[in-house]
Amino acid sequence: MISRTILLGFATSCSISTHAFQNSHRNDMLLLLLRRHPSSSSSSQHFDSIRLRSRPSISSFSPILQSSASEKESPAKPVLSAIESLLESGNIDAAISELRSEENAGREIAPSLYHAIIEACCAGGGGGDRGSHDKRYREQNRSQSQSTVGHYDKHNDRLEMATSLVYSMATPTPHAYDILISGFARRGRCSDALNLLQKMEQTFPFSNNNNNNNSNSRNNNNNKTNNSNPTDLLPSLTTYQTVLLSLATTSQFDQTMSLLTHMRRRGIRPTIYTYNSLLNACAQSKPPRWKEALSFLSQCQREPGITPDLVSYTTAMRACARARKSKKALEIFRVIQDMGMELDVYCYTTAMNACANDGNWKTALALMEEMAERGISPNEFTYSVAITACGNGGQWSKALELLDKMRSMNMKINTITYNSAISALAKAARTESKQQRRFDYHPTTPPESGNSDPGTLWRHALEIINNMEREGVKRDVFTYSSAINTCGAAGRWEEAVDLIRAMKEEDGGRDTRPNKVTYTSAIVACGNSGQWDAAFDLFNEMKREGLRPDLVAYNALIAAGMNGNKPDEVFDLWIELCQPNKENISPDIVTLTEVIATLDRASGKSNREKISYSPKLSSEA
């Protein structure tokens, strides 16, 4: 007869199809059998090596109960079948209840069965918003001692269930701790993960002898790397990495540094994967933590037995590029060039992105040419970064050339790339429009230099909008807003209003629904052409859509009234702004200047008297 231990081992490490449990009455029958059948004692050593490494779905807890033809069915099978059927159907609470019944009956339970239920609890999580869940958990347990943290509570919180199960085990296993720590880390509860790690260290004390022996063995073998961690030290490197990454992801870098030092003292050496994961967390952080990234890179360079690879350097560059520290990023790029490392397209693109953030389009395009010389083919993202660099540098014509080149190479052009090109047109149009309004403006550069008349730029913007529609590329709010800005700078207010209408008609949901910025851009476009009525209609339409105008929108409408010679309407807007409002909006120096200019240039004594009529306006004047 197969021992219960063997059956339980197969139960948690294998899976079967669910056809045997399709009968809706099967669970009730199994539960009845479970309550009638006693369980025999068994050793738990066999299950300590069983690992559920991946994050499973509930259906993955179905077992394969294998037995040979000569062996009889184990009497423990009803216990397994009942609990596993409950897990398979997602009824974790009932599975835990049956496990508790077995505990209360004084029967020995294999660790692997605990592992399966703990895994199910951690996979299901506690639900809800991560931040509010973490806050609620801390409030509930603030007055409790460490021994009662994680007790099974009335709110049926899955992670607390898992915690209580770990402490219910006769001897909590390292794998049980690993599962629970990973569950807390996935939910963003890094403080709880760190506390469990400390508890795990207390459960499996640090051994100086083990550390010294392993250190001596590493020193005696120079051909082996020093990042080979001893397997008999607990917690393991994987467990430490889980907590380290959880802390870094939540920007708790001081604790990350402390834990990194602490694990070294316990004889656990970080690997290149450890450092690359921490570097990636720095690059993804908001705001990017470029200083911490350089610190991790420096530690990686000094770590015995490991050497930073191209991923390490590229990720550190990305952290600097996202933080707009282009000089630092390019310094790293030149260092790895001098080291003779074989660079790839991602490394070059990251360096170009650092240039793009500073508008250093010349260096970005030079790097792109260098890629071609080295036989490295740019990808779609490389071209997108190059177009962004040209746009930030005011080189809209070069941006359009790159678009044409991508199209000629049958490259897929995505929304981000098209948006970069339209943004380049919008920036160039705004710059040229401001210069043309200066009284001493004289064009000194020919159109082909990239600083062309905004009257030609709006056509390019609309052409890109049409190309995106023909190619099936999704257009978003940024696409339309940039095109509206380009049209507005050229005085093409009707096209700007048409784009608002197109946004409302496009079936893009929230991605194409006009927002406050889009409406304000269209109001500015109307105002630049002195079209008060169109601007006022857009202003009211924005209110009807549930968008509350801010001071920028008010100033845009007042500018439209100034250009359209509407002193009465402008004065009414001034009075409206001076009244207490829910948005707490009050006039600024731009508002004051435009209102006074509108009233001052208007004919008639009544308009001039309005300056003294309004106490706030007269005091500001």
Coordinates of C-alpha atoms in Angstrom, one line a residue:
M1 CA 0.0 0.0 0.0
I2 CA 1.3 3.4 -0.9
S3 CA 2.0 5.5 2.1
R4 CA 0.1 8.6 2.7
T5 CA 3.3 10.6 2.5
I6 CA 3.9 9.4 -1.1
L7 CA 0.3 10.2 -2.1
L8 CA 0.5 13.7 -0.6
G9 CA 3.8 14.3 -2.4
F10 CA 2.2 13.4 -5.7
A11 CA -0.8 15.5 -4.8
T12 CA 1.0 18.8 -4.6
S13 CA 3.6 18.3 -7.3
C14 CA 1.4 17.0 -10.1
S15 CA -1.9 17.9 -11.8
I16 CA -4.7 16.1 -13.5
S17 CA -7.8 17.0 -15.6
T18 CA -10.9 17.9 -13.7
H19 CA -13.3 15.4 -15.4
A20 CA -13.4 13.3 -12.2
F21 CA -14.9 16.2 -10.2
Q22 CA -17.5 17.5 -12.6
N23 CA -20.3 16.0 -10.6
S24 CA -21.7 18.8 -8.4
H25 CA -22.3 16.4 -5.5
R26 CA -18.8 15.0 -5.5
N27 CA -17.4 17.6 -2.9
D28 CA -20.1 16.8 -0.4
M29 CA -19.4 13.0 -0.8
L30 CA -15.7 13.6 -0.3
L31 CA -16.2 15.7 2.8
L32 CA -18.4 13.0 4.3
L33 CA -15.7 10.4 3.6
L34 CA -13.1 12.7 5.1
R35 CA -14.9 13.0 8.4
R36 CA -15.4 9.2 8.7
H37 CA -11.8 8.2 7.9
P38 CA -8.9 8.5 10.3
S39 CA -5.5 9.4 9.0
S40 CA -2.3 7.6 9.8
S41 CA 0.8 9.4 10.9
S42 CA 3.6 10.0 8.4
S43 CA 7.0 11.6 8.1
S44 CA 7.2 15.1 6.6
Q45 CA 10.8 14.8 5.4
H46 CA 9.7 13.7 1.9
F47 CA 7.9 17.0 1.3
D48 CA 10.5 19.5 2.3
S49 CA 12.0 19.2 -1.1
I50 CA 8.7 19.8 -3.0
R51 CA 8.6 23.4 -4.3
L52 CA 5.7 25.3 -5.9
R53 CA 7.9 27.8 -7.6
S54 CA 5.4 29.5 -10.0
R55 CA 2.4 31.6 -9.1
P56 CA -0.4 29.1 -9.9
S57 CA -4.0 29.5 -10.8
I58 CA -6.5 27.8 -8.6
S59 CA -6.9 25.0 -11.3
S60 CA -3.3 24.0 -10.9
F61 CA -3.9 22.4 -7.5
S62 CA -5.5 19.3 -9.0
P63 CA -3.3 16.2 -8.2
I64 CA -2.3 13.1 -10.1
L65 CA -2.8 10.2 -7.7
Q66 CA -0.5 7.6 -9.2
S67 CA -0.4 4.0 -8.1
S68 CA 0.8 0.8 -9.7
A69 CA -1.5 -2.1 -10.5
S70 CA -0.1 -4.1 -7.6
E71 CA -0.6 -1.4 -5.0
K72 CA -3.8 -0.8 -3.1
E73 CA -5.5 2.6 -2.8
S74 CA -4.3 4.7 0.2
P75 CA -6.8 5.4 2.9
A76 CA -5.6 9.0 2.9
K77 CA -6.9 9.6 -0.6
P78 CA -10.3 10.9 0.6
V79 CA -8.5 13.6 2.6
L80 CA -6.5 14.7 -0.3
S81 CA -9.3 14.5 -2.8
A82 CA -11.6 16.6 -0.6
I83 CA -9.2 19.4 0.1
E84 CA -7.8 19.5 -3.5
S85 CA -11.3 19.5 -5.0
L86 CA -12.1 22.5 -2.8
L87 CA -9.0 24.3 -3.9
E88 CA -9.7 23.4 -7.5
S89 CA -13.2 25.0 -7.3
G90 CA -11.7 28.1 -5.6
N91 CA -13.3 27.3 -2.2
I92 CA -10.2 28.1 -0.1
D93 CA -12.2 28.8 3.0
A94 CA -13.7 25.3 3.0
A95 CA -10.2 23.8 2.3
I96 CA -8.8 25.6 5.3
S97 CA -11.8 24.5 7.4
E98 CA -11.1 20.9 6.6
L99 CA -7.4 21.3 7.3
R100 CA -8.3 22.8 10.7
S101 CA -10.6 19.8 11.4
E102 CA -7.6 17.5 10.7
E103 CA -5.5 19.6 13.1
N104 CA -8.1 19.5 15.8
A105 CA -8.4 15.8 15.5
G106 CA -4.7 15.6 16.3
R107 CA -3.7 14.0 13.0
E108 CA -0.3 14.7 11.5
I109 CA -0.5 16.7 8.3
A110 CA 2.3 16.7 5.7
P111 CA 3.9 20.1 5.1
S112 CA 3.2 19.7 1.3
L113 CA -0.6 20.1 2.0
Y114 CA 0.1 23.2 4.0
H115 CA 2.2 24.5 1.1
A116 CA -0.6 23.9 -1.4
I117 CA -3.2 25.9 0.6
I118 CA -0.7 28.7 1.5
E119 CA 0.1 28.9 -2.2
A120 CA -3.6 29.2 -3.0
C121 CA -4.1 31.9 -0.4
C122 CA -1.1 33.9 -1.7
A123 CA -2.2 33.5 -5.3
G124 CA -5.7 34.8 -4.5
G125 CA -4.3 37.7 -2.4
G126 CA -6.4 39.9 -0.3
G127 CA -8.0 41.9 -3.1
G128 CA -8.7 45.6 -3.3
D129 CA -6.3 48.5 -3.7
R130 CA -2.8 47.7 -2.7
G131 CA -2.2 50.9 -0.7
S132 CA -5.5 50.9 1.2
H133 CA -5.1 47.2 1.9
D134 CA -1.7 47.7 3.4
K135 CA -2.9 50.6 5.5
R136 CA -5.9 48.6 6.8
Y137 CA -3.7 45.7 7.6
R138 CA -1.3 47.9 9.7
E139 CA -4.2 49.6 11.5
Q140 CA -5.7 46.2 12.4
N141 CA -2.4 44.8 13.8
R142 CA -0.8 47.9 15.3
S143 CA -1.7 46.9 18.8
Q144 CA -0.9 43.2 18.4
S145 CA 2.3 41.5 19.3
Q146 CA 4.6 40.0 16.6
S147 CA 3.4 36.5 17.5
T148 CA -0.2 37.3 16.6
V149 CA 0.5 39.3 13.4
G150 CA -1.3 37.7 10.5
H151 CA -3.9 35.9 12.6
Y152 CA -6.9 34.7 10.7
D153 CA -9.3 37.7 10.9
K154 CA -13.0 38.4 10.3
H155 CA -12.4 40.0 7.0
N156 CA -11.3 36.7 5.4
D157 CA -8.0 38.2 4.2
R158 CA -6.1 35.6 2.2
L159 CA -2.6 36.7 3.3
E160 CA -3.6 36.6 6.9
M161 CA -4.9 33.1 6.4
A162 CA -1.6 32.1 4.8
T163 CA 0.3 33.6 7.7
S164 CA -1.8 31.7 10.3
L165 CA -1.3 28.5 8.4
V166 CA 2.5 28.9 8.5
Y167 CA 2.5 29.4 12.2
S168 CA 0.1 26.4 12.6
M169 CA 2.6 24.0 11.2
A170 CA 4.4 21.8 13.7
T171 CA 7.7 23.1 12.2
P172 CA 7.3 25.9 9.6
T173 CA 9.4 24.9 6.6
P174 CA 11.6 27.3 4.5
H175 CA 9.3 26.8 1.5
A176 CA 6.3 27.9 3.5
Y177 CA 8.1 31.1 4.5
D178 CA 9.2 31.6 0.8
I179 CA 5.6 31.3 -0.4
L180 CA 4.3 33.8 2.1
I181 CA 7.1 36.3 1.7
S182 CA 6.5 36.2 -2.1
G183 CA 2.8 36.8 -1.5
F184 CA 3.4 39.8 0.7
A185 CA 6.0 41.2 -1.8
R186 CA 3.5 40.8 -4.8
R187 CA 0.9 42.8 -2.9
G188 CA 3.3 45.6 -2.1
R189 CA 3.4 44.8 1.6
C190 CA 7.2 45.0 1.8
S191 CA 7.2 45.8 5.5
D192 CA 5.4 42.5 6.2
A193 CA 7.8 40.7 3.8
L194 CA 10.8 42.1 5.7
N195 CA 9.3 41.1 9.1
L196 CA 8.8 37.6 7.9
L197 CA 12.3 37.5 6.6
Q198 CA 13.6 38.5 10.0
K199 CA 11.3 35.8 11.6
M200 CA 12.7 33.3 9.2
E201 CA 16.3 34.2 10.2
Q202 CA 15.3 33.6 13.8
T203 CA 13.8 30.3 13.0
F204 CA 16.9 29.2 11.0
P205 CA 19.8 30.8 12.9
F206 CA 22.9 32.0 11.2
S207 CA 25.9 29.6 11.4
N208 CA 29.3 31.1 11.6
N209 CA 30.9 27.7 11.1
N210 CA 29.0 27.2 7.9
N211 CA 29.9 30.6 6.7
N212 CA 33.6 30.2 7.5
N213 CA 33.8 26.8 5.9
N214 CA 32.1 28.1 2.8
S215 CA 34.3 31.2 2.7
N216 CA 37.4 29.0 3.0
S217 CA 36.2 26.7 0.2
R218 CA 35.7 29.6 -2.0
N219 CA 39.1 31.1 -1.3
N220 CA 40.7 27.8 -2.0
N221 CA 39.2 27.5 -5.4
N222 CA 40.1 30.6 -7.5
N223 CA 38.6 29.1 -10.6
K224 CA 35.1 29.3 -9.1
T225 CA 33.1 32.5 -8.8
N226 CA 32.4 33.9 -5.3
N227 CA 28.8 34.4 -6.1
S228 CA 28.1 30.7 -5.6
N229 CA 25.9 30.8 -2.5
P230 CA 26.0 27.9 0.0
T231 CA 22.8 25.9 -0.2
D232 CA 22.7 25.2 3.5
L233 CA 22.3 28.8 4.5
L234 CA 18.7 30.0 5.2
P235 CA 17.0 32.2 4.2
S236 CA 18.2 31.6 0.6
L237 CA 19.4 34.1 -1.9
T238 CA 16.1 33.8 -3.7
T239 CA 14.2 34.8 -0.6
Y240 CA 16.5 37.8 0.0
Q241 CA 16.1 38.9 -3.6
T242 CA 12.3 38.8 -3.3
V243 CA 12.4 41.2 -0.3
L244 CA 15.2 43.4 -1.8
L245 CA 13.2 43.9 -5.0
S246 CA 10.0 44.6 -3.1
L247 CA 11.8 47.3 -1.1
A248 CA 13.4 48.8 -4.2
T249 CA 10.2 48.8 -6.2
T250 CA 8.5 50.9 -3.4
S251 CA 11.5 53.3 -3.4
Q252 CA 12.7 52.2 0.0
F253 CA 16.3 52.3 -1.0
D254 CA 17.8 52.9 2.4
Q255 CA 16.3 49.7 3.7
T256 CA 17.4 48.0 0.4
M257 CA 21.0 49.0 1.0
S258 CA 20.9 47.9 4.6
L259 CA 19.4 44.5 3.7
L260 CA 22.0 44.0 1.0
T261 CA 24.8 44.6 3.5
H262 CA 23.0 42.3 6.0
M263 CA 22.7 39.4 3.7
R264 CA 26.4 39.6 2.8
R265 CA 27.2 39.3 6.5
R266 CA 25.1 36.1 6.7
G267 CA 27.3 34.7 3.8
I268 CA 24.7 35.2 1.1
R269 CA 26.4 36.9 -1.9
P270 CA 24.3 38.9 -4.4
T271 CA 24.6 37.8 -8.1
I272 CA 24.5 39.8 -11.3
Y273 CA 20.7 39.0 -11.4
T274 CA 20.3 40.7 -8.0
Y275 CA 22.1 43.9 -9.1
N276 CA 20.3 44.0 -12.5
S277 CA 16.9 43.7 -10.8
L278 CA 17.8 46.5 -8.4
L279 CA 19.1 48.7 -11.3
N280 CA 15.8 48.1 -13.2
A281 CA 13.8 49.1 -10.1
C282 CA 15.8 52.4 -9.9
A283 CA 15.2 53.1 -13.6
Q284 CA 11.4 52.3 -13.3
S285 CA 11.0 54.4 -10.1
K286 CA 9.0 57.6 -10.2
P287 CA 11.0 59.8 -10.2
P288 CA 13.9 57.7 -11.5
R289 CA 16.6 57.1 -8.8
W290 CA 19.7 57.7 -10.9
K291 CA 22.0 58.2 -7.9
E292 CA 21.0 54.9 -6.3
A293 CA 21.4 53.2 -9.8
L294 CA 25.0 54.5 -10.0
S295 CA 25.6 53.3 -6.4
F296 CA 24.4 49.8 -7.3
L297 CA 26.5 49.7 -10.4
S298 CA 29.5 50.7 -8.4
Q299 CA 28.8 48.0 -5.8
C300 CA 28.4 45.5 -8.6
Q301 CA 31.8 46.4 -10.0
R302 CA 33.4 45.8 -6.6
E303 CA 31.5 42.6 -5.8
P304 CA 33.9 39.6 -5.7
G305 CA 33.3 37.1 -8.4
I306 CA 30.9 39.0 -10.6
T307 CA 31.3 41.6 -13.3
P308 CA 28.6 44.0 -14.6
D309 CA 27.3 43.0 -18.0
L310 CA 25.8 45.0 -20.8
V311 CA 22.4 44.8 -19.2
S312 CA 23.8 46.4 -16.0
Y313 CA 25.3 49.3 -17.8
T314 CA 22.4 49.8 -20.1
T315 CA 19.9 49.8 -17.2
A316 CA 22.0 52.3 -15.3
M317 CA 22.1 54.5 -18.4
R318 CA 18.3 54.2 -18.6
A319 CA 17.9 55.4 -15.0
C320 CA 20.1 58.5 -15.8
A321 CA 18.3 59.1 -19.1
R322 CA 14.8 59.0 -17.5
A323 CA 16.1 61.4 -14.8
R324 CA 17.3 63.8 -17.6
K325 CA 20.9 63.3 -16.6
S326 CA 22.1 62.9 -20.2
K327 CA 25.8 63.7 -19.4
K328 CA 25.9 60.9 -16.8
A329 CA 24.3 58.5 -19.2
L330 CA 26.7 59.3 -22.0
E331 CA 29.6 59.0 -19.6
I332 CA 28.5 55.4 -18.9
F333 CA 28.1 54.8 -22.7
R334 CA 31.7 56.0 -23.4
V335 CA 33.0 53.8 -20.6
I336 CA 31.6 50.6 -22.0
Q337 CA 32.8 51.6 -25.4
D338 CA 36.3 52.0 -24.0
M339 CA 36.0 48.6 -22.3
G340 CA 35.5 47.0 -25.7
M341 CA 32.1 45.5 -24.9
E342 CA 30.0 44.4 -27.8
L343 CA 27.1 46.9 -27.9
D344 CA 23.6 46.2 -29.1
V345 CA 20.7 48.2 -30.4
Y346 CA 19.2 48.6 -26.9
C347 CA 22.4 50.2 -25.5
Y348 CA 22.6 52.6 -28.4
T349 CA 18.9 53.5 -28.2
T350 CA 19.2 54.2 -24.5
A351 CA 22.1 56.6 -25.1
M352 CA 20.0 58.3 -27.9
N353 CA 17.1 58.6 -25.5
A354 CA 19.3 60.5 -23.1
C355 CA 20.2 62.9 -25.9
A356 CA 16.5 63.2 -26.9
N357 CA 15.5 64.4 -23.4
D358 CA 18.0 67.3 -23.7
G359 CA 17.1 68.1 -27.3
N360 CA 20.6 67.1 -28.4
W361 CA 19.4 65.9 -31.8
K362 CA 22.8 66.1 -33.4
T363 CA 24.4 63.6 -31.0
A364 CA 21.4 61.3 -31.3
L365 CA 21.6 61.2 -35.0
A366 CA 25.3 60.7 -34.9
L367 CA 24.8 57.7 -32.6
M368 CA 22.3 56.3 -35.1
E369 CA 24.9 56.6 -37.9
E370 CA 27.5 55.0 -35.7
M371 CA 25.1 52.0 -35.2
A372 CA 24.9 51.6 -39.0
E373 CA 28.7 51.7 -39.3
R374 CA 28.9 48.9 -36.7
G375 CA 26.4 46.8 -38.5
I376 CA 23.7 47.3 -35.8
S377 CA 20.2 47.7 -37.3
P378 CA 18.0 50.3 -35.7
N379 CA 14.5 49.1 -34.6
E380 CA 11.2 51.0 -34.4
F381 CA 12.0 52.3 -31.0
T382 CA 15.3 53.6 -32.1
Y383 CA 13.6 55.6 -34.9
S384 CA 11.0 56.8 -32.4
V385 CA 13.7 58.1 -30.1
A386 CA 15.5 59.8 -33.0
I387 CA 12.3 61.5 -34.1
T388 CA 11.7 62.7 -30.5
A389 CA 15.2 64.1 -30.3
C390 CA 14.6 66.0 -33.6
G391 CA 11.3 67.2 -32.2
N392 CA 12.7 68.5 -28.9
G393 CA 15.5 70.2 -30.9
G394 CA 13.0 71.9 -33.2
Q395 CA 14.1 69.9 -36.3
W396 CA 10.6 69.0 -37.5
S397 CA 11.8 68.4 -41.1
K398 CA 14.3 65.8 -40.0
A399 CA 11.6 64.2 -38.0
L400 CA 9.4 63.9 -41.0
E401 CA 12.3 62.5 -43.0
L402 CA 12.8 59.8 -40.5
L403 CA 9.1 58.9 -40.7
D404 CA 9.4 58.6 -44.4
K405 CA 12.4 56.4 -44.1
M406 CA 10.6 54.1 -41.6
R407 CA 7.7 53.8 -44.1
S408 CA 10.1 53.0 -47.0
M409 CA 11.6 50.2 -44.9
N410 CA 8.1 48.8 -44.1
M411 CA 8.7 49.4 -40.4
K412 CA 5.7 49.5 -38.2
I413 CA 5.1 53.0 -37.0
N414 CA 3.2 53.2 -33.7
T415 CA 1.3 55.9 -31.9
I416 CA 4.3 57.0 -29.9
T417 CA 6.4 57.6 -33.0
Y418 CA 3.7 59.5 -34.8
N419 CA 3.0 61.6 -31.7
S420 CA 6.7 62.5 -31.5
A421 CA 6.6 63.8 -35.1
I422 CA 3.4 65.8 -34.5
S423 CA 4.9 67.2 -31.2
A424 CA 7.9 68.4 -33.2
L425 CA 5.5 70.2 -35.6
A426 CA 3.6 71.8 -32.7
K427 CA 6.8 73.0 -31.0
A428 CA 8.1 74.5 -34.2
A429 CA 4.8 76.2 -34.9
R430 CA 4.5 77.7 -31.5
T431 CA 8.1 79.0 -31.6
E432 CA 7.7 80.6 -35.0
S433 CA 4.3 82.1 -34.1
K434 CA 5.8 83.8 -31.0
Q435 CA 8.6 85.2 -33.1
Q436 CA 6.3 86.5 -35.8
R437 CA 4.3 88.4 -33.1
R438 CA 7.5 90.4 -32.2
F439 CA 7.6 93.9 -33.6
D440 CA 11.2 93.4 -34.7
Y441 CA 10.8 90.0 -36.3
H442 CA 12.7 89.4 -39.5
P443 CA 13.1 85.8 -40.8
T444 CA 16.8 85.0 -41.2
T445 CA 16.7 81.3 -42.0
P446 CA 15.4 79.6 -45.1
P447 CA 12.4 77.2 -44.8
E448 CA 14.5 74.1 -45.5
S449 CA 16.5 74.6 -42.3
G450 CA 13.6 73.3 -40.3
N451 CA 12.3 76.7 -39.1
S452 CA 9.5 77.1 -41.7
D453 CA 6.4 79.3 -41.7
P454 CA 3.8 77.7 -39.3
G455 CA 1.3 78.1 -42.2
T456 CA 2.9 75.0 -43.7
L457 CA 3.2 73.0 -40.5
W458 CA -0.4 72.5 -39.9
R459 CA -0.8 70.7 -43.2
H460 CA 1.9 68.2 -42.1
A461 CA 0.1 67.6 -38.8
L462 CA -3.2 66.9 -40.5
E463 CA -1.5 64.6 -43.0
I464 CA -0.1 62.6 -40.1
I465 CA -3.5 62.3 -38.6
N466 CA -4.9 61.0 -41.9
N467 CA -1.9 58.6 -42.3
M468 CA -2.6 57.1 -38.9
E469 CA -6.2 56.5 -39.8
R470 CA -5.3 54.8 -43.1
E471 CA -2.7 52.6 -41.4
G472 CA -5.0 51.7 -38.5
V473 CA -2.7 53.3 -35.9
K474 CA -4.6 54.4 -32.8
R475 CA -4.8 58.1 -32.2
D476 CA -5.0 59.4 -28.6
V477 CA -5.6 62.7 -26.9
F478 CA -1.9 63.7 -27.2
T479 CA -2.1 63.1 -31.0
Y480 CA -5.1 65.5 -31.4
S481 CA -3.9 68.1 -28.9
S482 CA -0.5 68.4 -30.7
A483 CA -2.3 68.8 -34.0
I484 CA -4.7 71.4 -32.6
N485 CA -1.7 73.3 -31.2
T486 CA -0.1 73.3 -34.7
C487 CA -3.3 74.5 -36.3
G488 CA -3.8 77.2 -33.7
A489 CA -0.3 78.6 -34.1
A490 CA -1.0 78.9 -37.8
G491 CA -4.4 80.6 -37.2
R492 CA -6.3 77.7 -38.6
W493 CA -9.0 77.8 -36.0
E494 CA -11.6 76.0 -38.1
E495 CA -9.4 73.0 -38.5
A496 CA -8.8 73.0 -34.7
V497 CA -12.5 73.0 -34.0
D498 CA -13.0 70.2 -36.6
L499 CA -10.4 68.1 -34.7
I500 CA -12.4 68.5 -31.5
R501 CA -15.4 67.2 -33.4
A502 CA -13.4 64.3 -34.9
M503 CA -12.2 63.3 -31.4
K504 CA -15.8 63.1 -30.1
E505 CA -16.9 61.0 -33.1
E506 CA -13.9 58.6 -33.0
D507 CA -14.7 55.3 -31.2
G508 CA -11.7 55.4 -28.9
G509 CA -13.3 55.8 -25.5
R510 CA -11.4 57.7 -23.0
D511 CA -8.3 57.7 -25.1
T512 CA -9.8 60.1 -27.7
R513 CA -12.3 62.0 -25.5
P514 CA -11.4 65.7 -25.4
N515 CA -10.0 66.7 -22.1
K516 CA -9.3 70.1 -20.5
V517 CA -6.0 70.5 -22.2
T518 CA -7.5 69.7 -25.6
Y519 CA -10.3 72.2 -25.2
T520 CA -7.9 74.9 -24.0
S521 CA -5.7 74.3 -27.0
A522 CA -8.7 74.8 -29.3
I523 CA -9.8 77.9 -27.5
V524 CA -6.2 79.3 -27.9
A525 CA -6.5 78.5 -31.6
C526 CA -9.7 80.4 -31.9
G527 CA -8.4 83.3 -29.8
N528 CA -5.3 83.7 -31.9
S529 CA -7.6 84.4 -34.9
G530 CA -9.9 86.7 -32.9
Q531 CA -12.8 84.2 -33.1
W532 CA -14.5 85.0 -29.8
D533 CA -17.8 83.2 -30.6
A534 CA -16.1 79.9 -31.4
A535 CA -13.8 80.2 -28.4
F536 CA -16.8 81.0 -26.1
D537 CA -18.8 78.0 -27.5
L538 CA -15.9 75.7 -26.8
F539 CA -15.5 77.1 -23.3
N540 CA -19.2 76.4 -22.5
E541 CA -19.0 73.0 -24.2
M542 CA -16.2 72.1 -21.9
K543 CA -18.4 72.9 -18.9
R544 CA -21.2 70.8 -20.3
E545 CA -18.9 67.8 -20.6
G546 CA -18.2 68.1 -16.9
L547 CA -14.7 69.6 -17.3
R548 CA -14.1 72.5 -14.9
P549 CA -12.1 75.2 -16.6
D550 CA -8.9 76.2 -14.9
L551 CA -7.0 79.5 -14.9
V552 CA -5.3 78.6 -18.2
A553 CA -8.6 78.1 -19.9
Y554 CA -10.0 81.4 -18.5
N555 CA -6.9 83.3 -19.7
A556 CA -7.2 81.7 -23.1
L557 CA -10.8 82.8 -23.4
I558 CA -9.9 86.3 -22.1
A559 CA -7.2 86.5 -24.8
A560 CA -9.8 85.5 -27.4
G561 CA -11.9 88.4 -26.1
M562 CA -9.0 90.8 -26.3
N563 CA -8.2 89.8 -29.9
G564 CA -11.9 89.9 -30.8
N565 CA -12.5 93.3 -29.2
K566 CA -15.1 92.0 -26.6
P567 CA -14.5 94.3 -23.6
D568 CA -17.9 93.6 -22.0
E569 CA -17.5 89.9 -22.2
V570 CA -13.9 90.1 -20.9
F571 CA -14.9 92.3 -18.0
D572 CA -17.7 89.7 -17.1
L573 CA -15.1 87.0 -17.0
W574 CA -12.9 89.1 -14.7
I575 CA -15.8 89.6 -12.3
E576 CA -16.5 85.8 -12.4
L577 CA -12.9 85.0 -11.6
C578 CA -12.9 87.5 -8.7
Q579 CA -15.9 85.8 -7.0
P580 CA -15.3 82.9 -4.6
N581 CA -15.4 79.5 -6.4
K582 CA -15.1 75.9 -5.6
E583 CA -11.9 75.5 -7.7
N584 CA -10.2 78.3 -5.7
I585 CA -9.2 80.0 -9.0
S586 CA -8.1 83.6 -8.8
P587 CA -6.6 86.0 -11.5
D588 CA -2.9 86.2 -12.0
I589 CA -0.7 88.8 -13.7
V590 CA -1.5 87.4 -17.2
T591 CA -5.2 87.8 -16.5
L592 CA -4.8 91.4 -15.2
T593 CA -2.6 92.5 -18.1
E594 CA -5.1 91.1 -20.8
V595 CA -8.2 92.6 -19.1
I596 CA -6.6 96.1 -18.7
A597 CA -5.4 95.9 -22.3
T598 CA -8.8 94.9 -23.6
L599 CA -10.6 97.7 -21.7
D600 CA -8.0 100.3 -22.5
R601 CA -8.1 99.7 -26.2
A602 CA -11.9 99.7 -26.4
S603 CA -13.6 102.9 -27.4
G604 CA -16.0 104.6 -25.0
K605 CA -15.8 106.2 -21.6
S606 CA -17.8 103.4 -20.0
N607 CA -15.1 100.8 -20.7
R608 CA -12.4 103.0 -19.2
E609 CA -14.6 103.6 -16.1
K610 CA -14.8 99.8 -15.5
I611 CA -11.1 99.8 -14.4
S612 CA -12.0 102.1 -11.5
Y613 CA -15.4 100.3 -11.0
S614 CA -13.8 97.0 -10.1
P615 CA -11.9 97.5 -6.7
K616 CA -9.6 94.6 -7.3
L617 CA -8.8 95.6 -10.8
S618 CA -8.1 99.2 -9.9
S619 CA -6.0 98.2 -6.9
E620 CA -3.9 95.9 -9.1
A621 CA -3.5 98.5 -11.8

